[in-house]
Amino acid sequence: MRACSSLLVLLLSHTLNLSTTFTLAPTLSTNIPPFRPPTALNVLEHSRPKVGAPMPETRPKWFKVPAPQRNVKGSKFDEISDNLKNLTLATVCEEAQCPNVGECWSGGTATIMLLGDTCTRGCMFCSVKTSQAPPPPDAFEPFKTAEAVTSWGVDYIVMTSVDRDDLEDGGAGHFATTVKVMKEKKPDLLIECLVSDFRGDLKSVEKLAKSGLDVYAHNVETVERLQNFVRDPRAGYRQSLDTLEHAKNVAGVYTKTSIMLGLGETDEEVLQCMKDLRAVDVDVLTLGQYLRPTERHLSVVEYVHPDKFERFRAIGEELGFKYVASGPMVRSSYKAGEYFIENMIKKERRAGEERVIITQ
């Protein structure tokens, strides 16, 4: 008992000491309001998320999303829904129960999910169904996907997938084929692939990175300390960073990742994660609020206030990210963010072409 009491005192002392020592990194401007340090209660009780743990009493008022325009003649939402159904294509918008499905589909875009709707991993935040032996991939899926996307008339599309550890290359070849078919049908289409870590297989990473895609995306999901509580044991913080770094090094593509907040992370841990991502030259970062999909998944530890998301956005830009989307309802695949990235890529490529002309 004495040892436990001593440990409690030590934890409290360390926590209280944070209130006097916690500051932003010295390289950041001083006009950004400082974060409040974690309290003793947060460190002792909310250090990590748990299944079945008490949830915050009420969902804050800032969680409001527009309802999709269903059954409205000519609505883009129903058009995309019917199109996906007819071609038997899955979307992460539906499978992961994304709260922005109404906004994105009504705006004419969806995130296509390749390789089926069954994942070989079991992350504690995700509602996608799992199995160690999912059905084999549809060999015609790359062609059906290209047909659907080109019919929507969009200039930027996101493709993602479940983890397929049962496939030798993790599905990288299937992705690469899909990218090539889409580029053949519409060469100026910008393609983002949000993919798994391919079990750390850098050959698979390289195969996809060199396929002709424009943005290579892979999510670290959470800060380093919480990885084992949030993600499947086969995933890993360093493994994720390595895949993002390798994609950049071998293909020079834009790289992108996402962090969920509200899982018990501290502000200092988020800042360190952001620095780690910049150390491997990640270009785009999204930060959003974790929402529990079902009672069988991790409980929300905290609903993070929009002001804190805004601070993280400002800090991210100062750290050198080309674009940071940060807000409670932001998701890794999000229409507003995709619009900005699309314009950023086009602008930078035009500038590069102009420099080539001048030097000639």
GROMACS .gro file of C-alpha atoms in nm:
model
  360
    1MET     CA    1   0.000   0.000   0.000
    2ARG     CA    2   0.285   0.234   0.084
    3ALA     CA    3   0.444   0.170  -0.254
    4CYS     CA    4   0.114   0.248  -0.426
    5SER     CA    5   0.077   0.569  -0.226
    6SER     CA    6   0.430   0.672  -0.315
    7LEU     CA    7   0.360   0.609  -0.684
    8LEU     CA    8   0.040   0.816  -0.665
    9VAL     CA    9   0.228   1.104  -0.503
   10LEU     CA   10   0.499   1.080  -0.768
   11LEU     CA   11   0.243   1.090  -1.050
   12LEU     CA   12   0.063   1.385  -0.896
   13SER     CA   13   0.387   1.571  -0.838
   14HIS     CA   14   0.498   1.515  -1.195
   15THR     CA   15   0.160   1.623  -1.326
   16LEU     CA   16   0.146   1.937  -1.118
   17ASN     CA   17   0.497   2.019  -1.228
   18LEU     CA   18   0.379   2.015  -1.589
   19SER     CA   19   0.169   2.322  -1.515
   20THR     CA   20   0.482   2.529  -1.473
   21THR     CA   21   0.704   2.369  -1.739
   22PHE     CA   22   0.465   2.300  -2.031
   23THR     CA   23   0.541   2.538  -2.318
   24LEU     CA   24   0.519   2.532  -2.694
   25ALA     CA   25   0.824   2.445  -2.897
   26PRO     CA   26   1.055   2.750  -2.912
   27THR     CA   27   1.052   2.749  -3.293
   28LEU     CA   28   0.680   2.833  -3.298
   29SER     CA   29   0.549   3.189  -3.290
   30THR     CA   30   0.441   3.328  -2.954
   31ASN     CA   31   0.108   3.462  -3.081
   32ILE     CA   32  -0.049   3.114  -3.060
   33PRO     CA   33  -0.226   3.074  -2.723
   34PRO     CA   34  -0.058   2.809  -2.504
   35PHE     CA   35  -0.233   2.481  -2.433
   36ARG     CA   36  -0.358   2.400  -2.090
   37PRO     CA   37  -0.137   2.128  -1.938
   38PRO     CA   38  -0.295   1.791  -1.853
   39THR     CA   39  -0.443   1.780  -1.506
   40ALA     CA   40  -0.376   1.517  -1.241
   41LEU     CA   41  -0.723   1.371  -1.311
   42ASN     CA   42  -0.649   1.340  -1.683
   43VAL     CA   43  -0.315   1.170  -1.632
   44LEU     CA   44  -0.443   0.922  -1.373
   45GLU     CA   45  -0.785   0.833  -1.517
   46HIS     CA   46  -0.787   0.932  -1.883
   47SER     CA   47  -0.443   0.820  -1.995
   48ARG     CA   48  -0.585   0.573  -2.246
   49PRO     CA   49  -0.919   0.476  -2.400
   50LYS     CA   50  -1.106   0.161  -2.299
   51VAL     CA   51  -1.399  -0.037  -2.429
   52GLY     CA   52  -1.697   0.011  -2.198
   53ALA     CA   53  -1.549   0.309  -2.016
   54PRO     CA   54  -1.786   0.595  -1.924
   55MET     CA   55  -1.848   0.836  -2.209
   56PRO     CA   56  -1.870   1.215  -2.175
   57GLU     CA   57  -2.226   1.294  -2.065
   58THR     CA   58  -2.342   1.481  -2.375
   59ARG     CA   59  -2.216   1.538  -2.726
   60PRO     CA   60  -2.122   1.907  -2.766
   61LYS     CA   61  -2.333   2.142  -2.974
   62TRP     CA   62  -2.063   2.183  -3.240
   63PHE     CA   63  -2.130   1.828  -3.368
   64LYS     CA   64  -2.389   1.919  -3.628
   65VAL     CA   65  -2.380   1.781  -3.983
   66PRO     CA   66  -2.628   1.836  -4.268
   67ALA     CA   67  -2.859   1.546  -4.345
   68PRO     CA   68  -2.818   1.393  -4.691
   69GLN     CA   69  -3.078   1.479  -4.953
   70ARG     CA   70  -3.226   1.133  -4.999
   71ASN     CA   71  -3.508   1.059  -5.239
   72VAL     CA   72  -3.485   1.402  -5.396
   73LYS     CA   73  -3.522   1.380  -5.773
   74GLY     CA   74  -3.185   1.440  -5.935
   75SER     CA   75  -2.994   1.472  -5.605
   76LYS     CA   76  -2.623   1.394  -5.628
   77PHE     CA   77  -2.648   1.181  -5.313
   78ASP     CA   78  -2.893   0.935  -5.468
   79GLU     CA   79  -2.708   0.939  -5.800
   80ILE     CA   80  -2.383   0.829  -5.637
   81SER     CA   81  -2.562   0.579  -5.413
   82ASP     CA   82  -2.733   0.415  -5.710
   83ASN     CA   83  -2.414   0.419  -5.917
   84LEU     CA   84  -2.214   0.242  -5.647
   85LYS     CA   85  -2.487  -0.013  -5.589
   86ASN     CA   86  -2.521  -0.099  -5.957
   87LEU     CA   87  -2.147  -0.155  -5.990
   88THR     CA   88  -2.125  -0.343  -5.655
   89LEU     CA   89  -1.861  -0.104  -5.522
   90ALA     CA   90  -1.811  -0.038  -5.151
   91THR     CA   91  -1.727   0.298  -4.992
   92VAL     CA   92  -1.556   0.375  -4.665
   93CYS     CA   93  -1.819   0.646  -4.623
   94GLU     CA   94  -2.078   0.374  -4.549
   95GLU     CA   95  -1.863   0.096  -4.402
   96ALA     CA   96  -1.694   0.325  -4.147
   97GLN     CA   97  -2.017   0.520  -4.076
   98CYS     CA   98  -1.858   0.855  -4.165
   99PRO     CA   99  -2.060   1.152  -4.033
  100ASN     CA  100  -1.982   1.358  -4.345
  101VAL     CA  101  -2.141   1.122  -4.595
  102GLY     CA  102  -2.426   1.367  -4.664
  103GLU     CA  103  -2.195   1.659  -4.739
  104CYS     CA  104  -1.951   1.466  -4.956
  105TRP     CA  105  -2.200   1.259  -5.157
  106SER     CA  106  -2.427   1.560  -5.210
  107GLY     CA  107  -2.117   1.741  -5.338
  108GLY     CA  108  -2.052   1.471  -5.594
  109THR     CA  109  -1.768   1.266  -5.446
  110ALA     CA  110  -1.720   0.950  -5.242
  111THR     CA  111  -1.425   0.750  -5.116
  112ILE     CA  112  -1.411   0.418  -5.298
  113MET     CA  113  -1.310   0.115  -5.091
  114LEU     CA  114  -1.120  -0.145  -5.291
  115LEU     CA  115  -1.044  -0.510  -5.209
  116GLY     CA  116  -1.383  -0.583  -5.055
  117ASP     CA  117  -1.551  -0.478  -4.731
  118THR     CA  118  -1.385  -0.724  -4.492
  119CYS     CA  119  -1.062  -0.641  -4.308
  120THR     CA  120  -0.800  -0.885  -4.178
  121ARG     CA  121  -0.727  -0.661  -3.880
  122GLY     CA  122  -0.932  -0.556  -3.581
  123CYS     CA  123  -0.855  -0.200  -3.478
  124MET     CA  124  -1.052  -0.090  -3.173
  125PHE     CA  125  -1.187   0.229  -3.332
  126CYS     CA  126  -1.314   0.089  -3.661
  127SER     CA  127  -1.656  -0.059  -3.743
  128VAL     CA  128  -1.556  -0.235  -4.067
  129LYS     CA  129  -1.623  -0.610  -4.043
  130THR     CA  130  -1.326  -0.841  -3.999
  131SER     CA  131  -1.210  -1.190  -4.096
  132GLN     CA  132  -0.878  -1.369  -4.131
  133ALA     CA  133  -1.002  -1.521  -4.459
  134PRO     CA  134  -1.199  -1.257  -4.654
  135PRO     CA  135  -1.327  -1.327  -5.006
  136PRO     CA  136  -1.071  -1.289  -5.287
  137PRO     CA  137  -1.052  -0.950  -5.461
  138ASP     CA  138  -1.275  -0.884  -5.762
  139ALA     CA  139  -1.045  -0.890  -6.066
  140PHE     CA  140  -1.283  -0.657  -6.252
  141GLU     CA  141  -1.295  -0.400  -5.970
  142PRO     CA  142  -1.028  -0.168  -6.121
  143PHE     CA  143  -1.237  -0.133  -6.439
  144LYS     CA  144  -1.569  -0.088  -6.254
  145THR     CA  145  -1.409   0.175  -6.031
  146ALA     CA  146  -1.273   0.368  -6.327
  147GLU     CA  147  -1.616   0.358  -6.494
  148ALA     CA  148  -1.790   0.492  -6.183
  149VAL     CA  149  -1.543   0.769  -6.106
  150THR     CA  150  -1.518   0.905  -6.460
  151SER     CA  151  -1.898   0.920  -6.479
  152TRP     CA  152  -1.910   1.150  -6.175
  153GLY     CA  153  -1.715   1.423  -6.353
  154VAL     CA  154  -1.483   1.486  -6.057
  155ASP     CA  155  -1.119   1.599  -6.082
  156TYR     CA  156  -1.000   1.444  -5.753
  157ILE     CA  157  -1.081   1.103  -5.613
  158VAL     CA  158  -0.981   0.910  -5.302
  159MET     CA  159  -0.948   0.533  -5.300
  160THR     CA  160  -0.891   0.338  -4.983
  161SER     CA  161  -0.919  -0.023  -4.870
  162VAL     CA  162  -0.942  -0.261  -4.582
  163ASP     CA  163  -0.619  -0.428  -4.465
  164ARG     CA  164  -0.553  -0.743  -4.666
  165ASP     CA  165  -0.277  -0.925  -4.480
  166ASP     CA  166  -0.394  -1.244  -4.654
  167LEU     CA  167  -0.258  -1.118  -4.989
  168GLU     CA  168   0.112  -1.151  -5.066
  169ASP     CA  169   0.157  -0.782  -5.148
  170GLY     CA  170  -0.121  -0.660  -4.921
  171GLY     CA  171  -0.322  -0.552  -5.223
  172ALA     CA  172  -0.066  -0.304  -5.358
  173GLY     CA  173  -0.080  -0.454  -5.708
  174HIS     CA  174  -0.461  -0.429  -5.717
  175PHE     CA  175  -0.437  -0.061  -5.621
  176ALA     CA  176  -0.166   0.004  -5.880
  177THR     CA  177  -0.377  -0.152  -6.156
  178THR     CA  178  -0.677   0.059  -6.055
  179VAL     CA  179  -0.470   0.378  -6.064
  180LYS     CA  180  -0.333   0.297  -6.410
  181VAL     CA  181  -0.677   0.219  -6.555
  182MET     CA  182  -0.823   0.541  -6.414
  183LYS     CA  183  -0.535   0.748  -6.549
  184GLU     CA  184  -0.582   0.592  -6.892
  185LYS     CA  185  -0.950   0.692  -6.894
  186LYS     CA  186  -0.885   1.039  -6.752
  187PRO     CA  187  -0.516   1.142  -6.748
  188ASP     CA  188  -0.573   1.470  -6.560
  189LEU     CA  189  -0.765   1.302  -6.276
  190LEU     CA  190  -0.586   1.349  -5.943
  191ILE     CA  191  -0.582   1.028  -5.740
  192GLU     CA  192  -0.524   0.986  -5.368
  193CYS     CA  193  -0.475   0.635  -5.231
  194LEU     CA  194  -0.534   0.594  -4.857
  195VAL     CA  195  -0.375   0.259  -4.787
  196SER     CA  196  -0.257   0.019  -4.517
  197ASP     CA  197   0.102  -0.020  -4.402
  198PHE     CA  198   0.137  -0.337  -4.613
  199ARG     CA  199   0.285  -0.505  -4.303
  200GLY     CA  200   0.588  -0.280  -4.346
  201ASP     CA  201   0.673  -0.434  -4.685
  202LEU     CA  202   0.851  -0.148  -4.859
  203LYS     CA  203   0.842  -0.326  -5.197
  204SER     CA  204   0.462  -0.306  -5.186
  205VAL     CA  205   0.482   0.060  -5.085
  206GLU     CA  206   0.711   0.128  -5.380
  207LYS     CA  207   0.487  -0.061  -5.624
  208LEU     CA  208   0.192   0.162  -5.540
  209ALA     CA  209   0.388   0.487  -5.499
  210LYS     CA  210   0.523   0.450  -5.854
  211SER     CA  211   0.185   0.358  -6.008
  212GLY     CA  212   0.101   0.713  -6.114
  213LEU     CA  213  -0.101   0.823  -5.811
  214ASP     CA  214  -0.073   1.181  -5.692
  215VAL     CA  215  -0.117   1.152  -5.315
  216TYR     CA  216   0.005   0.857  -5.106
  217ALA     CA  217  -0.193   0.854  -4.780
  218HIS     CA  218  -0.153   0.632  -4.477
  219ASN     CA  219  -0.289   0.712  -4.132
  220VAL     CA  220  -0.086   0.694  -3.812
  221GLU     CA  221  -0.428   0.724  -3.638
  222THR     CA  222  -0.304   0.828  -3.292
  223VAL     CA  223   0.001   0.933  -3.090
  224GLU     CA  224   0.281   0.686  -3.028
  225ARG     CA  225   0.186   0.596  -2.668
  226LEU     CA  226  -0.169   0.493  -2.760
  227GLN     CA  227  -0.087   0.281  -3.066
  228ASN     CA  228  -0.123  -0.056  -2.890
  229PHE     CA  229  -0.458   0.041  -2.736
  230VAL     CA  230  -0.611   0.181  -3.054
  231ARG     CA  231  -0.467  -0.011  -3.351
  232ASP     CA  232  -0.431  -0.378  -3.435
  233PRO     CA  233  -0.106  -0.528  -3.295
  234ARG     CA  234   0.023  -0.576  -3.650
  235ALA     CA  235   0.029  -0.199  -3.700
  236GLY     CA  236   0.292   0.026  -3.548
  237TYR     CA  237   0.391   0.390  -3.516
  238ARG     CA  238   0.741   0.352  -3.660
  239GLN     CA  239   0.616   0.116  -3.928
  240SER     CA  240   0.364   0.378  -4.043
  241LEU     CA  241   0.627   0.652  -4.050
  242ASP     CA  242   0.860   0.428  -4.252
  243THR     CA  243   0.598   0.362  -4.521
  244LEU     CA  244   0.522   0.733  -4.559
  245GLU     CA  245   0.893   0.816  -4.578
  246HIS     CA  246   0.962   0.544  -4.834
  247ALA     CA  247   0.676   0.653  -5.062
  248LYS     CA  248   0.816   1.005  -5.064
  249ASN     CA  249   1.175   0.893  -5.124
  250VAL     CA  250   1.110   0.652  -5.413
  251ALA     CA  251   0.841   0.842  -5.602
  252GLY     CA  252   0.843   1.204  -5.484
  253VAL     CA  253   0.465   1.194  -5.439
  254TYR     CA  254   0.266   1.404  -5.196
  255THR     CA  255   0.219   1.222  -4.866
  256LYS     CA  256  -0.070   1.255  -4.624
  257THR     CA  257  -0.177   1.120  -4.285
  258SER     CA  258  -0.441   1.163  -4.018
  259ILE     CA  259  -0.465   1.172  -3.638
  260MET     CA  260  -0.777   1.113  -3.427
  261LEU     CA  261  -0.812   1.322  -3.111
  262GLY     CA  262  -1.017   1.252  -2.799
  263LEU     CA  263  -0.858   0.916  -2.714
  264GLY     CA  264  -0.665   1.030  -2.407
  265GLU     CA  265  -0.365   1.184  -2.581
  266THR     CA  266  -0.196   1.490  -2.431
  267ASP     CA  267  -0.130   1.808  -2.626
  268GLU     CA  268   0.242   1.751  -2.592
  269GLU     CA  269   0.208   1.404  -2.748
  270VAL     CA  270   0.015   1.545  -3.045
  271LEU     CA  271   0.284   1.807  -3.099
  272GLN     CA  272   0.554   1.539  -3.093
  273CYS     CA  273   0.359   1.329  -3.342
  274MET     CA  274   0.333   1.628  -3.574
  275LYS     CA  275   0.710   1.680  -3.551
  276ASP     CA  276   0.774   1.312  -3.623
  277LEU     CA  277   0.556   1.338  -3.934
  278ARG     CA  278   0.742   1.644  -4.058
  279ALA     CA  279   1.071   1.463  -3.995
  280VAL     CA  280   0.971   1.217  -4.272
  281ASP     CA  281   0.847   1.505  -4.490
  282VAL     CA  282   0.471   1.439  -4.476
  283ASP     CA  283   0.293   1.712  -4.673
  284VAL     CA  284  -0.069   1.699  -4.558
  285LEU     CA  285  -0.215   1.637  -4.211
  286THR     CA  286  -0.576   1.603  -4.100
  287LEU     CA  287  -0.690   1.602  -3.738
  288GLY     CA  288  -1.043   1.509  -3.634
  289GLN     CA  289  -1.249   1.401  -3.335
  290TYR     CA  290  -1.273   1.029  -3.263
  291LEU     CA  291  -1.636   0.912  -3.245
  292ARG     CA  292  -1.724   0.569  -3.111
  293PRO     CA  293  -1.905   0.368  -3.383
  294THR     CA  294  -2.062   0.112  -3.143
  295GLU     CA  295  -2.051   0.016  -2.778
  296ARG     CA  296  -1.809  -0.263  -2.870
  297HIS     CA  297  -1.546  -0.006  -2.959
  298LEU     CA  298  -1.329   0.231  -2.758
  299SER     CA  299  -1.515   0.494  -2.560
  300VAL     CA  300  -1.450   0.860  -2.629
  301VAL     CA  301  -1.226   1.004  -2.357
  302GLU     CA  302  -1.281   1.370  -2.445
  303TYR     CA  303  -1.465   1.586  -2.695
  304VAL     CA  304  -1.191   1.823  -2.806
  305HIS     CA  305  -1.296   2.187  -2.839
  306PRO     CA  306  -1.278   2.350  -3.185
  307ASP     CA  307  -1.039   2.613  -3.047
  308LYS     CA  308  -0.780   2.344  -2.976
  309PHE     CA  309  -0.819   2.204  -3.327
  310GLU     CA  310  -0.756   2.554  -3.458
  311ARG     CA  311  -0.438   2.583  -3.250
  312PHE     CA  312  -0.311   2.253  -3.387
  313ARG     CA  313  -0.384   2.376  -3.740
  314ALA     CA  314  -0.179   2.692  -3.685
  315ILE     CA  315   0.108   2.497  -3.532
  316GLY     CA  316   0.102   2.243  -3.814
  317GLU     CA  317   0.137   2.515  -4.073
  318GLU     CA  318   0.432   2.663  -3.885
  319LEU     CA  319   0.595   2.322  -3.869
  320GLY     CA  320   0.591   2.314  -4.248
  321PHE     CA  321   0.293   2.101  -4.355
  322LYS     CA  322   0.168   2.218  -4.693
  323TYR     CA  323  -0.189   2.185  -4.572
  324VAL     CA  324  -0.354   2.107  -4.239
  325ALA     CA  325  -0.727   2.032  -4.204
  326SER     CA  326  -0.816   2.035  -3.835
  327GLY     CA  327  -1.161   2.029  -3.680
  328PRO     CA  328  -1.407   1.806  -3.491
  329MET     CA  329  -1.577   1.675  -3.806
  330VAL     CA  330  -1.269   1.651  -4.026
  331ARG     CA  331  -1.188   1.302  -4.154
  332SER     CA  332  -0.887   1.172  -4.349
  333SER     CA  333  -1.101   1.169  -4.664
  334TYR     CA  334  -1.297   1.492  -4.661
  335LYS     CA  335  -1.440   1.688  -4.954
  336ALA     CA  336  -1.331   2.034  -4.836
  337GLY     CA  337  -0.976   1.917  -4.778
  338GLU     CA  338  -0.962   1.737  -5.111
  339TYR     CA  339  -1.066   2.057  -5.288
  340PHE     CA  340  -0.775   2.246  -5.131
  341ILE     CA  341  -0.523   1.968  -5.204
  342GLU     CA  342  -0.641   1.950  -5.565
  343ASN     CA  343  -0.580   2.319  -5.617
  344MET     CA  344  -0.248   2.307  -5.430
  345ILE     CA  345  -0.117   2.026  -5.653
  346LYS     CA  346  -0.229   2.198  -5.973
  347LYS     CA  347  -0.074   2.528  -5.863
  348GLU     CA  348   0.261   2.372  -5.771
  349ARG     CA  349   0.278   2.172  -6.094
  350ARG     CA  350   0.203   2.480  -6.302
  351ALA     CA  351   0.479   2.666  -6.119
  352GLY     CA  352   0.717   2.378  -6.189
  353GLU     CA  353   0.631   2.379  -6.559
  354GLU     CA  354   0.687   2.756  -6.575
  355ARG     CA  355   1.030   2.718  -6.413
  356VAL     CA  356   1.124   2.456  -6.673
  357ILE     CA  357   1.018   2.687  -6.958
  358ILE     CA  358   1.218   2.978  -6.814
  359THR     CA  359   1.536   2.770  -6.774
  360GLN     CA  360   1.505   2.650  -7.133
   0.00000   0.00000   0.00000
